[in-house]
Amino acid sequence: MPNKFIYVFGPSKTEGAADMKNTLGGKGANLAEMCRLGISVPPGFTISTEACTVYTEHGEAQVRQTIEAEVRQGVAFVEQEMGKKFGDAKDPLLVSVRSGSRASMPGMMDTILNLGLNEEAVRGLAEKSGNERFAWDSYRRFIQMYGDVVMGLKPESKEDHDPFEVIIDEAKEKKGVELDTDLSADDLKQLVGEFKAVIRSRLGREFPDDPWEQLWGAVMAVFQSWNNDRAKLYRSMNDIPDAWGTAVNIQAMVFGNLGDNSGTGVAFTRDAGSGEDLFNGEFLINAQGEDVVAGIRTPQQVTLEGSRRWAELAQVSEADRGSKFPSLEELMPRMYEQLLSTQTTLENHYKDMQDIEFTIQEGKLWLLQTRSGKRAGAAMVRIAMEMLAQGLIDEKTALMRVTPDRLNELLHPVFDGQAIAKAVVIAQGLPASPGAATGQIVFFADEAEEWVNKGKDVILVRQETSPEDLRGMAVAKGILTARGGMTSHAAVVARGMGKCCVSGAGAVRVDPRARTMTVGGKVYNEGDWLSLDGTTGRVYAGQVPTQDAELSGDFGTLMQLADRYKHLAIRANADSPTDARVARNFGAVGIGLCRTEHMFFEGDRIKSVREMILAHDEAGRRAALFKLLPMQRGDFEGLFAAMDGLPVTIRLLDPPLHEFLPHDEANQRMMAKEMGVSYEDIKHRVDDLHESNPMMGHRGCRLGISYPEITEMQSRAIIEAALDAKAQGHDVNVEIMVPLVGSVREFNDQARIIRATAAAVFAERKASIDFMVGTMIETPRGALMADTIGEQAEFFSFGTNDLTQMTLGFSRDDIGKFLPHYLKEGMYEHDPFQSIDQEGVGQLVKMAVEKGQAVRPGLKVGVCGEHGGDPASIEFFHRVGLDYVSCSPFRVPIARLAAAQAALKD
Ligand code: ADP
Ligand code: MG
Ligand code: MG
């Protein structure tokens, strides 16, 4: 066990620093770092993450005993720095208790402000500050937060409102005012009484008066919150280990609720949605803590420029903006100048976009937090590229700054240009998180999940979101909130998720009880269609079609940069010329897998395929195959033309034949009629083809071995197409691939047919072309026998889907029954079909590469399973020395970046 659990920070002494995130959590480490930079931060101390581990493992009593003496020293330090006493009735030191884990988890854990107040101290605070309203406002806030977070007074059901907010709403109504700030000291005093009464009646306990009891309650609640459901969910969604634990920060309060020359706000050093290099933020006058984020009042903008842009979107006139919603820059120019210079200091110091929290207390600026800001995928790319251009970071850092999977968002669909021009705008909100979304309205997060499970697309519509809504936000196509600004919970979380979000659409009235939303007198019900443009903030009625996006400028630059660092080549899995062109546009340098059977379903080809399957003898099969030949040849020719100059790997027929036949009676009858045979004939053949384990049945090269004429037809189609494409002036680079090989004899059998067919075609055509014959390595035996197979096969392509399935003995079609539980219980860390099982399946890959290359130096090795597009798997494939990975066309950019990052990690 460590012998130190407490690290202080303040003007006279700071023990922590930014590189101590593991011990201090992100918030604590950065508070210490800001102190070191000479920035004004209220003094405090951090209880280390190790204490949380003691709590989790040994419980409350043990952790308290372990850290009590140090916590007392910490409080004494803050008392000295502030010149006030904790628990003093005349001039009390108040503190905040804030959680903070290593990775930032926004809104995941709850902060308690103004701790240390009681009936006596609140009077002392009133007297000392000369501001009675402020004192009671602080006290009612404290009771509210503590009552919720520590004592657990929550709404009783999802339709219910927060019990404290209900009391506040009643008070405002009774008084006929709209805003919290309109409540007087007496009103607030009254609220305190009612808050305590509701706690007493609902929980059967008194609100604690003793500051130390309050402090320990809060500290334990923070530890506890590490294991609350939403924190766990966030961790599982973001791959944050449960074992990390959270730190606790105890910090002297500064007050933004002292009146009109105080306030609190949040700002970003660059635009988190677009990435534009523009300082921006929001604040509220006479407010505290989360008021800005919670959407309680309409926040004002920090900069004048931002304020003007906001006014345009919010449809507020310049006169109204200037009088009702002036920017901080206009309202408090001196504070603004300080904030501007602080944000510059911070960004230059951290060399990344910062998300900062500040409070102004009677004309003095305090920083409460800084961290690398969450950002939309597009912003991630733009910020990295612009910081590189600005000389703030180097190429390597720029490449590492972008999370490969987030590139997905830049490839997301956008609204179809013509359709959107005709669509009806019903409301204008803030462009909180870019993207286009269309779906049916739901009003609750859990219902969003239910609907999505039924296969529906939904838009989650809320007054404002809270961390409880996380699950629903994750599955919705888009999020619309009536309240809240650009820094609201919904906006921040949506950007982090890469989810389209429009926030603060003021014209929208949400009534969750009635499950309706009203805009301009028109009522929209649950289930009605709605479309959102998160880039413009517009809300449209109805379902607006979308279209695919293209690579933008910064994106292109990033990709070029990635190509300069990566070793792996990135190919695509593509079955049609259209897919091949998309892949090529995204930078694929070849096709790693063309699944010939996908072509069998097009048009009425399936008829010929079925004829072949139903044929009773070879002659019948050949006749049917003969009809397929020209169609396959045409497909391949298109593919070769699209991939001119680049390699194209074509796999021979792979799936079990029953996949091409209908399985229900109605369709079987229809097929019988079409083919002029009896229904019984069809049914008989289907039953005949039935297998208990089709994935391990009659498929792959086993088909070509049973029916050599299939391999013959496919080889002929490929070679003839290659010759045709070559004759048209294309540079053709063919790789023919035999699936599911476990023995070199299987490979030899098929390779012989392929080569003989090619020779025949060359003789007929009096022309020839180079081609390669290789194999998939996708059965464990194939991997084990890679040395003998490698002597014959000219390339290996790992089919990691089948290899995973057979190595783990997990049927991919049945994992739904046990994998979720398995993952929860930690039997495996990841879904092995999504990210390759490096320690198990990975050994086979590594071994087969070594064996194959030992007998055939320079043997070309690649991967064509789903794993080829997964960044963690790509890193592994890079390490074992593969030549290429092949993934779906839309993942090609992700794979390019992931391959560069893998190379940079060497
Ligand atoms: P989160 O992790 O959810 O961001 P924080 O711990 O940052 O929660 O607390 C939320 C807000 O509470 C901060 O943004 C800040 O405005 C306010 N706050 C926290 N501690 C203090 C303090 N010591 N003085 C004034 N405000 C504080
Ligand atoms: Mg914060
Ligand atoms: Mg396979």
mmCIF file with all atom_site columns, N, CA and C in Angstrom, residues 2-9 13-17 20 23-24 28 32 43-52 63-78 212 215-216 219 223 246-251:
data_model
loop_
_atom_site.group_PDB
_atom_site.id
_atom_site.type_symbol
_atom_site.label_atom_id
_atom_site.label_alt_id
_atom_site.label_comp_id
_atom_site.label_asym_id
_atom_site.label_entity_id
_atom_site.label_seq_id
_atom_site.pdbx_PDB_ins_code
_atom_site.Cartn_x
_atom_site.Cartn_y
_atom_site.Cartn_z
_atom_site.occupancy
_atom_site.B_iso_or_equiv
_atom_site.pdbx_formal_charge
_atom_site.auth_seq_id
_atom_site.auth_comp_id
_atom_site.auth_asym_id
_atom_site.auth_atom_id
_atom_site.pdbx_PDB_model_num
ATOM 1   N N  . PRO A 1 2   ? 0.490   2.269  -0.791  1.00 0.00 ? 2   PRO A N  1
ATOM 2   C CA . PRO A 1 2   ? 1.312   3.490  -0.780  1.00 0.00 ? 2   PRO A CA 1
ATOM 3   C C  . PRO A 1 2   ? 1.255   4.158  0.586   1.00 0.00 ? 2   PRO A C  1
ATOM 4   N N  . ASN A 1 3   ? 2.265   4.967  0.906   1.00 0.00 ? 3   ASN A N  1
ATOM 5   C CA . ASN A 1 3   ? 2.226   5.613  2.226   1.00 0.00 ? 3   ASN A CA 1
ATOM 6   C C  . ASN A 1 3   ? 1.742   7.044  2.135   1.00 0.00 ? 3   ASN A C  1
ATOM 7   N N  . LYS A 1 4   ? 1.326   7.457  0.941   1.00 0.00 ? 4   LYS A N  1
ATOM 8   C CA . LYS A 1 4   ? 0.807   8.821  0.793   1.00 0.00 ? 4   LYS A CA 1
ATOM 9   C C  . LYS A 1 4   ? -0.474  8.783  -0.026  1.00 0.00 ? 4   LYS A C  1
ATOM 10  N N  . PHE A 1 5   ? -1.521  9.382  0.533   1.00 0.00 ? 5   PHE A N  1
ATOM 11  C CA . PHE A 1 5   ? -2.817  9.354  -0.157  1.00 0.00 ? 5   PHE A CA 1
ATOM 12  C C  . PHE A 1 5   ? -3.309  10.758 -0.519  1.00 0.00 ? 5   PHE A C  1
ATOM 13  N N  . ILE A 1 6   ? -2.683  11.779 0.042   1.00 0.00 ? 6   ILE A N  1
ATOM 14  C CA . ILE A 1 6   ? -3.182  13.152 -0.125  1.00 0.00 ? 6   ILE A CA 1
ATOM 15  C C  . ILE A 1 6   ? -2.106  14.028 -0.769  1.00 0.00 ? 6   ILE A C  1
ATOM 16  N N  . TYR A 1 7   ? -2.524  14.791 -1.787  1.00 0.00 ? 7   TYR A N  1
ATOM 17  C CA . TYR A 1 7   ? -1.604  15.700 -2.478  1.00 0.00 ? 7   TYR A CA 1
ATOM 18  C C  . TYR A 1 7   ? -2.241  17.080 -2.504  1.00 0.00 ? 7   TYR A C  1
ATOM 19  N N  . VAL A 1 8   ? -1.555  18.060 -1.944  1.00 0.00 ? 8   VAL A N  1
ATOM 20  C CA . VAL A 1 8   ? -2.163  19.394 -1.861  1.00 0.00 ? 8   VAL A CA 1
ATOM 21  C C  . VAL A 1 8   ? -1.801  20.240 -3.087  1.00 0.00 ? 8   VAL A C  1
ATOM 22  N N  . PHE A 1 9   ? -2.665  21.228 -3.366  1.00 0.00 ? 9   PHE A N  1
ATOM 23  C CA . PHE A 1 9   ? -2.339  22.218 -4.392  1.00 0.00 ? 9   PHE A CA 1
ATOM 24  C C  . PHE A 1 9   ? -2.805  23.586 -3.940  1.00 0.00 ? 9   PHE A C  1
ATOM 25  N N  . LYS A 1 13  ? 2.030   25.863 -2.080  1.00 0.00 ? 13  LYS A N  1
ATOM 26  C CA . LYS A 1 13  ? 2.607   24.521 -2.220  1.00 0.00 ? 13  LYS A CA 1
ATOM 27  C C  . LYS A 1 13  ? 1.739   23.658 -3.138  1.00 0.00 ? 13  LYS A C  1
ATOM 28  N N  . THR A 1 14  ? 2.391   22.972 -4.077  1.00 0.00 ? 14  THR A N  1
ATOM 29  C CA . THR A 1 14  ? 1.661   22.063 -4.961  1.00 0.00 ? 14  THR A CA 1
ATOM 30  C C  . THR A 1 14  ? 2.452   20.784 -5.115  1.00 0.00 ? 14  THR A C  1
ATOM 31  N N  . GLU A 1 15  ? 1.825   19.682 -4.759  1.00 0.00 ? 15  GLU A N  1
ATOM 32  C CA . GLU A 1 15  ? 2.549   18.409 -4.796  1.00 0.00 ? 15  GLU A CA 1
ATOM 33  C C  . GLU A 1 15  ? 2.329   17.624 -6.091  1.00 0.00 ? 15  GLU A C  1
ATOM 34  N N  . GLY A 1 16  ? 1.199   17.846 -6.735  1.00 0.00 ? 16  GLY A N  1
ATOM 35  C CA . GLY A 1 16  ? 0.886   17.067 -7.939  1.00 0.00 ? 16  GLY A CA 1
ATOM 36  C C  . GLY A 1 16  ? 1.367   17.743 -9.210  1.00 0.00 ? 16  GLY A C  1
ATOM 37  N N  . ALA A 1 17  ? 1.119   17.085 -10.331 1.00 0.00 ? 17  ALA A N  1
ATOM 38  C CA . ALA A 1 17  ? 1.439   17.633 -11.646 1.00 0.00 ? 17  ALA A CA 1
ATOM 39  C C  . ALA A 1 17  ? 0.642   16.874 -12.702 1.00 0.00 ? 17  ALA A C  1
ATOM 40  N N  . MET A 1 20  ? 0.639   13.071 -13.345 1.00 0.00 ? 20  MET A N  1
ATOM 41  C CA . MET A 1 20  ? 0.285   12.143 -12.260 1.00 0.00 ? 20  MET A CA 1
ATOM 42  C C  . MET A 1 20  ? -1.185  11.724 -12.313 1.00 0.00 ? 20  MET A C  1
ATOM 43  N N  . THR A 1 23  ? -2.525  8.626  -10.355 1.00 0.00 ? 23  THR A N  1
ATOM 44  C CA . THR A 1 23  ? -2.704  8.778  -8.917  1.00 0.00 ? 23  THR A CA 1
ATOM 45  C C  . THR A 1 23  ? -3.762  9.816  -8.586  1.00 0.00 ? 23  THR A C  1
ATOM 46  N N  . LEU A 1 24  ? -3.768  10.926 -9.333  1.00 0.00 ? 24  LEU A N  1
ATOM 47  C CA . LEU A 1 24  ? -4.606  12.072 -8.950  1.00 0.00 ? 24  LEU A CA 1
ATOM 48  C C  . LEU A 1 24  ? -5.876  12.182 -9.778  1.00 0.00 ? 24  LEU A C  1
ATOM 49  N N  . GLY A 1 28  ? -7.616  16.273 -10.769 1.00 0.00 ? 28  GLY A N  1
ATOM 50  C CA . GLY A 1 28  ? -6.639  16.626 -9.740  1.00 0.00 ? 28  GLY A CA 1
ATOM 51  C C  . GLY A 1 28  ? -5.277  16.953 -10.329 1.00 0.00 ? 28  GLY A C  1
ATOM 52  N N  . ALA A 1 32  ? -3.471  20.722 -10.194 1.00 0.00 ? 32  ALA A N  1
ATOM 53  C CA . ALA A 1 32  ? -2.108  20.923 -9.696  1.00 0.00 ? 32  ALA A CA 1
ATOM 54  C C  . ALA A 1 32  ? -1.255  21.607 -10.762 1.00 0.00 ? 32  ALA A C  1
ATOM 55  N N  . PRO A 1 43  ? -7.368  26.819 -3.689  1.00 0.00 ? 43  PRO A N  1
ATOM 56  C CA . PRO A 1 43  ? -6.515  25.769 -3.132  1.00 0.00 ? 43  PRO A CA 1
ATOM 57  C C  . PRO A 1 43  ? -7.316  24.557 -2.680  1.00 0.00 ? 43  PRO A C  1
ATOM 58  N N  . GLY A 1 44  ? -6.637  23.445 -2.621  1.00 0.00 ? 44  GLY A N  1
ATOM 59  C CA . GLY A 1 44  ? -7.321  22.227 -2.205  1.00 0.00 ? 44  GLY A CA 1
ATOM 60  C C  . GLY A 1 44  ? -6.364  21.071 -2.120  1.00 0.00 ? 44  GLY A C  1
ATOM 61  N N  . PHE A 1 45  ? -6.915  19.876 -2.030  1.00 0.00 ? 45  PHE A N  1
ATOM 62  C CA . PHE A 1 45  ? -6.072  18.688 -2.056  1.00 0.00 ? 45  PHE A CA 1
ATOM 63  C C  . PHE A 1 45  ? -6.814  17.551 -2.737  1.00 0.00 ? 45  PHE A C  1
ATOM 64  N N  . THR A 1 46  ? -6.032  16.574 -3.200  1.00 0.00 ? 46  THR A N  1
ATOM 65  C CA . THR A 1 46  ? -6.594  15.439 -3.917  1.00 0.00 ? 46  THR A CA 1
ATOM 66  C C  . THR A 1 46  ? -6.341  14.159 -3.126  1.00 0.00 ? 46  THR A C  1
ATOM 67  N N  . ILE A 1 47  ? -7.411  13.389 -2.936  1.00 0.00 ? 47  ILE A N  1
ATOM 68  C CA . ILE A 1 47  ? -7.252  12.061 -2.341  1.00 0.00 ? 47  ILE A CA 1
ATOM 69  C C  . ILE A 1 47  ? -7.021  11.100 -3.510  1.00 0.00 ? 47  ILE A C  1
ATOM 70  N N  . SER A 1 48  ? -5.961  10.316 -3.443  1.00 0.00 ? 48  SER A N  1
ATOM 71  C CA . SER A 1 48  ? -5.534  9.560  -4.620  1.00 0.00 ? 48  SER A CA 1
ATOM 72  C C  . SER A 1 48  ? -6.478  8.416  -4.983  1.00 0.00 ? 48  SER A C  1
ATOM 73  N N  . THR A 1 49  ? -6.356  7.967  -6.219  1.00 0.00 ? 49  THR A N  1
ATOM 74  C CA . THR A 1 49  ? -7.181  6.859  -6.714  1.00 0.00 ? 49  THR A CA 1
ATOM 75  C C  . THR A 1 49  ? -6.924  5.581  -5.908  1.00 0.00 ? 49  THR A C  1
ATOM 76  N N  . GLU A 1 50  ? -5.737  5.478  -5.319  1.00 0.00 ? 50  GLU A N  1
ATOM 77  C CA . GLU A 1 50  ? -5.433  4.281  -4.518  1.00 0.00 ? 50  GLU A CA 1
ATOM 78  C C  . GLU A 1 50  ? -6.364  4.177  -3.312  1.00 0.00 ? 50  GLU A C  1
ATOM 79  N N  . ALA A 1 51  ? -6.784  5.334  -2.795  1.00 0.00 ? 51  ALA A N  1
ATOM 80  C CA . ALA A 1 51  ? -7.721  5.291  -1.661  1.00 0.00 ? 51  ALA A CA 1
ATOM 81  C C  . ALA A 1 51  ? -9.049  4.682  -2.097  1.00 0.00 ? 51  ALA A C  1
ATOM 82  N N  . CYS A 1 52  ? -9.449  4.983  -3.341  1.00 0.00 ? 52  CYS A N  1
ATOM 83  C CA . CYS A 1 52  ? -10.696 4.415  -3.862  1.00 0.00 ? 52  CYS A CA 1
ATOM 84  C C  . CYS A 1 52  ? -10.576 2.895  -3.933  1.00 0.00 ? 52  CYS A C  1
ATOM 85  N N  . VAL A 1 63  ? -10.899 2.398  4.798   1.00 0.00 ? 63  VAL A N  1
ATOM 86  C CA . VAL A 1 63  ? -10.316 3.511  4.062   1.00 0.00 ? 63  VAL A CA 1
ATOM 87  C C  . VAL A 1 63  ? -10.264 4.757  4.947   1.00 0.00 ? 63  VAL A C  1
ATOM 88  N N  . ARG A 1 64  ? -11.270 4.917  5.754   1.00 0.00 ? 64  ARG A N  1
ATOM 89  C CA . ARG A 1 64  ? -11.300 6.095  6.618   1.00 0.00 ? 64  ARG A CA 1
ATOM 90  C C  . ARG A 1 64  ? -10.124 6.067  7.588   1.00 0.00 ? 64  ARG A C  1
ATOM 91  N N  . GLN A 1 65  ? -9.904  4.894  8.139   1.00 0.00 ? 65  GLN A N  1
ATOM 92  C CA . GLN A 1 65  ? -8.783  4.754  9.072   1.00 0.00 ? 65  GLN A CA 1
ATOM 93  C C  . GLN A 1 65  ? -7.465  5.038  8.357   1.00 0.00 ? 65  GLN A C  1
ATOM 94  N N  . THR A 1 66  ? -7.376  4.578  7.113   1.00 0.00 ? 66  THR A N  1
ATOM 95  C CA . THR A 1 66  ? -6.131  4.735  6.361   1.00 0.00 ? 66  THR A CA 1
ATOM 96  C C  . THR A 1 66  ? -5.823  6.195  6.033   1.00 0.00 ? 66  THR A C  1
ATOM 97  N N  . ILE A 1 67  ? -6.856  6.979  5.716   1.00 0.00 ? 67  ILE A N  1
ATOM 98  C CA . ILE A 1 67  ? -6.567  8.330  5.199   1.00 0.00 ? 67  ILE A CA 1
ATOM 99  C C  . ILE A 1 67  ? -6.954  9.461  6.150   1.00 0.00 ? 67  ILE A C  1
ATOM 100 N N  . GLU A 1 68  ? -7.584  9.146  7.284   1.00 0.00 ? 68  GLU A N  1
ATOM 101 C CA . GLU A 1 68  ? -8.153  10.204 8.128   1.00 0.00 ? 68  GLU A CA 1
ATOM 102 C C  . GLU A 1 68  ? -7.133  11.277 8.534   1.00 0.00 ? 68  GLU A C  1
ATOM 103 N N  . ALA A 1 69  ? -5.991  10.851 9.018   1.00 0.00 ? 69  ALA A N  1
ATOM 104 C CA . ALA A 1 69  ? -5.012  11.826 9.505   1.00 0.00 ? 69  ALA A CA 1
ATOM 105 C C  . ALA A 1 69  ? -4.558  12.730 8.365   1.00 0.00 ? 69  ALA A C  1
ATOM 106 N N  . GLU A 1 70  ? -4.334  12.138 7.207   1.00 0.00 ? 70  GLU A N  1
ATOM 107 C CA . GLU A 1 70  ? -3.879  12.932 6.063   1.00 0.00 ? 70  GLU A CA 1
ATOM 108 C C  . GLU A 1 70  ? -4.966  13.905 5.593   1.00 0.00 ? 70  GLU A C  1
ATOM 109 N N  . VAL A 1 71  ? -6.228  13.454 5.631   1.00 0.00 ? 71  VAL A N  1
ATOM 110 C CA . VAL A 1 71  ? -7.320  14.337 5.219   1.00 0.00 ? 71  VAL A CA 1
ATOM 111 C C  . VAL A 1 71  ? -7.376  15.550 6.157   1.00 0.00 ? 71  VAL A C  1
ATOM 112 N N  . ARG A 1 72  ? -7.174  15.313 7.432   1.00 0.00 ? 72  ARG A N  1
ATOM 113 C CA . ARG A 1 72  ? -7.189  16.438 8.382   1.00 0.00 ? 72  ARG A CA 1
ATOM 114 C C  . ARG A 1 72  ? -6.073  17.426 8.068   1.00 0.00 ? 72  ARG A C  1
ATOM 115 N N  . GLN A 1 73  ? -4.896  16.873 7.722   1.00 0.00 ? 73  GLN A N  1
ATOM 116 C CA . GLN A 1 73  ? -3.787  17.756 7.323   1.00 0.00 ? 73  GLN A CA 1
ATOM 117 C C  . GLN A 1 73  ? -4.146  18.539 6.063   1.00 0.00 ? 73  GLN A C  1
ATOM 118 N N  . GLY A 1 74  ? -4.801  17.868 5.156   1.00 0.00 ? 74  GLY A N  1
ATOM 119 C CA . GLY A 1 74  ? -5.210  18.522 3.903   1.00 0.00 ? 74  GLY A CA 1
ATOM 120 C C  . GLY A 1 74  ? -6.153  19.681 4.177   1.00 0.00 ? 74  GLY A C  1
ATOM 121 N N  . VAL A 1 75  ? -7.133  19.439 5.048   1.00 0.00 ? 75  VAL A N  1
ATOM 122 C CA . VAL A 1 75  ? -8.082  20.501 5.387   1.00 0.00 ? 75  VAL A CA 1
ATOM 123 C C  . VAL A 1 75  ? -7.345  21.657 6.073   1.00 0.00 ? 75  VAL A C  1
ATOM 124 N N  . ALA A 1 76  ? -6.408  21.307 6.929   1.00 0.00 ? 76  ALA A N  1
ATOM 125 C CA . ALA A 1 76  ? -5.638  22.355 7.620   1.00 0.00 ? 76  ALA A CA 1
ATOM 126 C C  . ALA A 1 76  ? -4.866  23.209 6.613   1.00 0.00 ? 76  ALA A C  1
ATOM 127 N N  . PHE A 1 77  ? -4.339  22.556 5.593   1.00 0.00 ? 77  PHE A N  1
ATOM 128 C CA . PHE A 1 77  ? -3.615  23.289 4.545   1.00 0.00 ? 77  PHE A CA 1
ATOM 129 C C  . PHE A 1 77  ? -4.535  24.298 3.851   1.00 0.00 ? 77  PHE A C  1
ATOM 130 N N  . VAL A 1 78  ? -5.737  23.830 3.495   1.00 0.00 ? 78  VAL A N  1
ATOM 131 C CA . VAL A 1 78  ? -6.674  24.724 2.803   1.00 0.00 ? 78  VAL A CA 1
ATOM 132 C C  . VAL A 1 78  ? -7.092  25.864 3.737   1.00 0.00 ? 78  VAL A C  1
ATOM 133 N N  . TRP A 1 212 ? -17.753 17.830 9.377   1.00 0.00 ? 212 TRP A N  1
ATOM 134 C CA . TRP A 1 212 ? -16.905 16.643 9.154   1.00 0.00 ? 212 TRP A CA 1
ATOM 135 C C  . TRP A 1 212 ? -17.731 15.445 8.736   1.00 0.00 ? 212 TRP A C  1
ATOM 136 N N  . LEU A 1 215 ? -18.405 15.981 5.218   1.00 0.00 ? 215 LEU A N  1
ATOM 137 C CA . LEU A 1 215 ? -17.237 15.740 4.376   1.00 0.00 ? 215 LEU A CA 1
ATOM 138 C C  . LEU A 1 215 ? -17.017 14.251 4.136   1.00 0.00 ? 215 LEU A C  1
ATOM 139 N N  . TRP A 1 216 ? -17.069 13.469 5.181   1.00 0.00 ? 216 TRP A N  1
ATOM 140 C CA . TRP A 1 216 ? -16.851 12.029 5.009   1.00 0.00 ? 216 TRP A CA 1
ATOM 141 C C  . TRP A 1 216 ? -17.967 11.384 4.186   1.00 0.00 ? 216 TRP A C  1
ATOM 142 N N  . VAL A 1 219 ? -17.116 12.173 0.603   1.00 0.00 ? 219 VAL A N  1
ATOM 143 C CA . VAL A 1 219 ? -15.961 11.432 0.098   1.00 0.00 ? 219 VAL A CA 1
ATOM 144 C C  . VAL A 1 219 ? -16.362 9.985  -0.221  1.00 0.00 ? 219 VAL A C  1
ATOM 145 N N  . PHE A 1 223 ? -16.416 7.754  -3.830  1.00 0.00 ? 223 PHE A N  1
ATOM 146 C CA . PHE A 1 223 ? -15.875 6.397  -4.014  1.00 0.00 ? 223 PHE A CA 1
ATOM 147 C C  . PHE A 1 223 ? -16.959 5.452  -4.526  1.00 0.00 ? 223 PHE A C  1
ATOM 148 N N  . THR A 1 246 ? -11.448 6.186  -8.738  1.00 0.00 ? 246 THR A N  1
ATOM 149 C CA . THR A 1 246 ? -11.494 7.634  -8.925  1.00 0.00 ? 246 THR A CA 1
ATOM 150 C C  . THR A 1 246 ? -10.785 8.343  -7.774  1.00 0.00 ? 246 THR A C  1
ATOM 151 N N  . ALA A 1 247 ? -10.220 9.496  -8.089  1.00 0.00 ? 247 ALA A N  1
ATOM 152 C CA . ALA A 1 247 ? -9.664  10.346 -7.045  1.00 0.00 ? 247 ALA A CA 1
ATOM 153 C C  . ALA A 1 247 ? -10.780 11.252 -6.518  1.00 0.00 ? 247 ALA A C  1
ATOM 154 N N  . VAL A 1 248 ? -10.545 11.893 -5.379  1.00 0.00 ? 248 VAL A N  1
ATOM 155 C CA . VAL A 1 248 ? -11.499 12.864 -4.837  1.00 0.00 ? 248 VAL A CA 1
ATOM 156 C C  . VAL A 1 248 ? -10.753 14.176 -4.614  1.00 0.00 ? 248 VAL A C  1
ATOM 157 N N  . ASN A 1 249 ? -11.323 15.239 -5.149  1.00 0.00 ? 249 ASN A N  1
ATOM 158 C CA . ASN A 1 249 ? -10.714 16.550 -4.939  1.00 0.00 ? 249 ASN A CA 1
ATOM 159 C C  . ASN A 1 249 ? -11.528 17.341 -3.937  1.00 0.00 ? 249 ASN A C  1
ATOM 160 N N  . ILE A 1 250 ? -10.853 17.881 -2.951  1.00 0.00 ? 250 ILE A N  1
ATOM 161 C CA . ILE A 1 250 ? -11.524 18.728 -1.965  1.00 0.00 ? 250 ILE A CA 1
ATOM 162 C C  . ILE A 1 250 ? -10.900 20.107 -2.097  1.00 0.00 ? 250 ILE A C  1
ATOM 163 N N  . GLN A 1 251 ? -11.759 21.059 -2.394  1.00 0.00 ? 251 GLN A N  1
ATOM 164 C CA . GLN A 1 251 ? -11.222 22.341 -2.840  1.00 0.00 ? 251 GLN A CA 1
ATOM 165 C C  . GLN A 1 251 ? -12.028 23.488 -2.249  1.00 0.00 ? 251 GLN A C  1
#
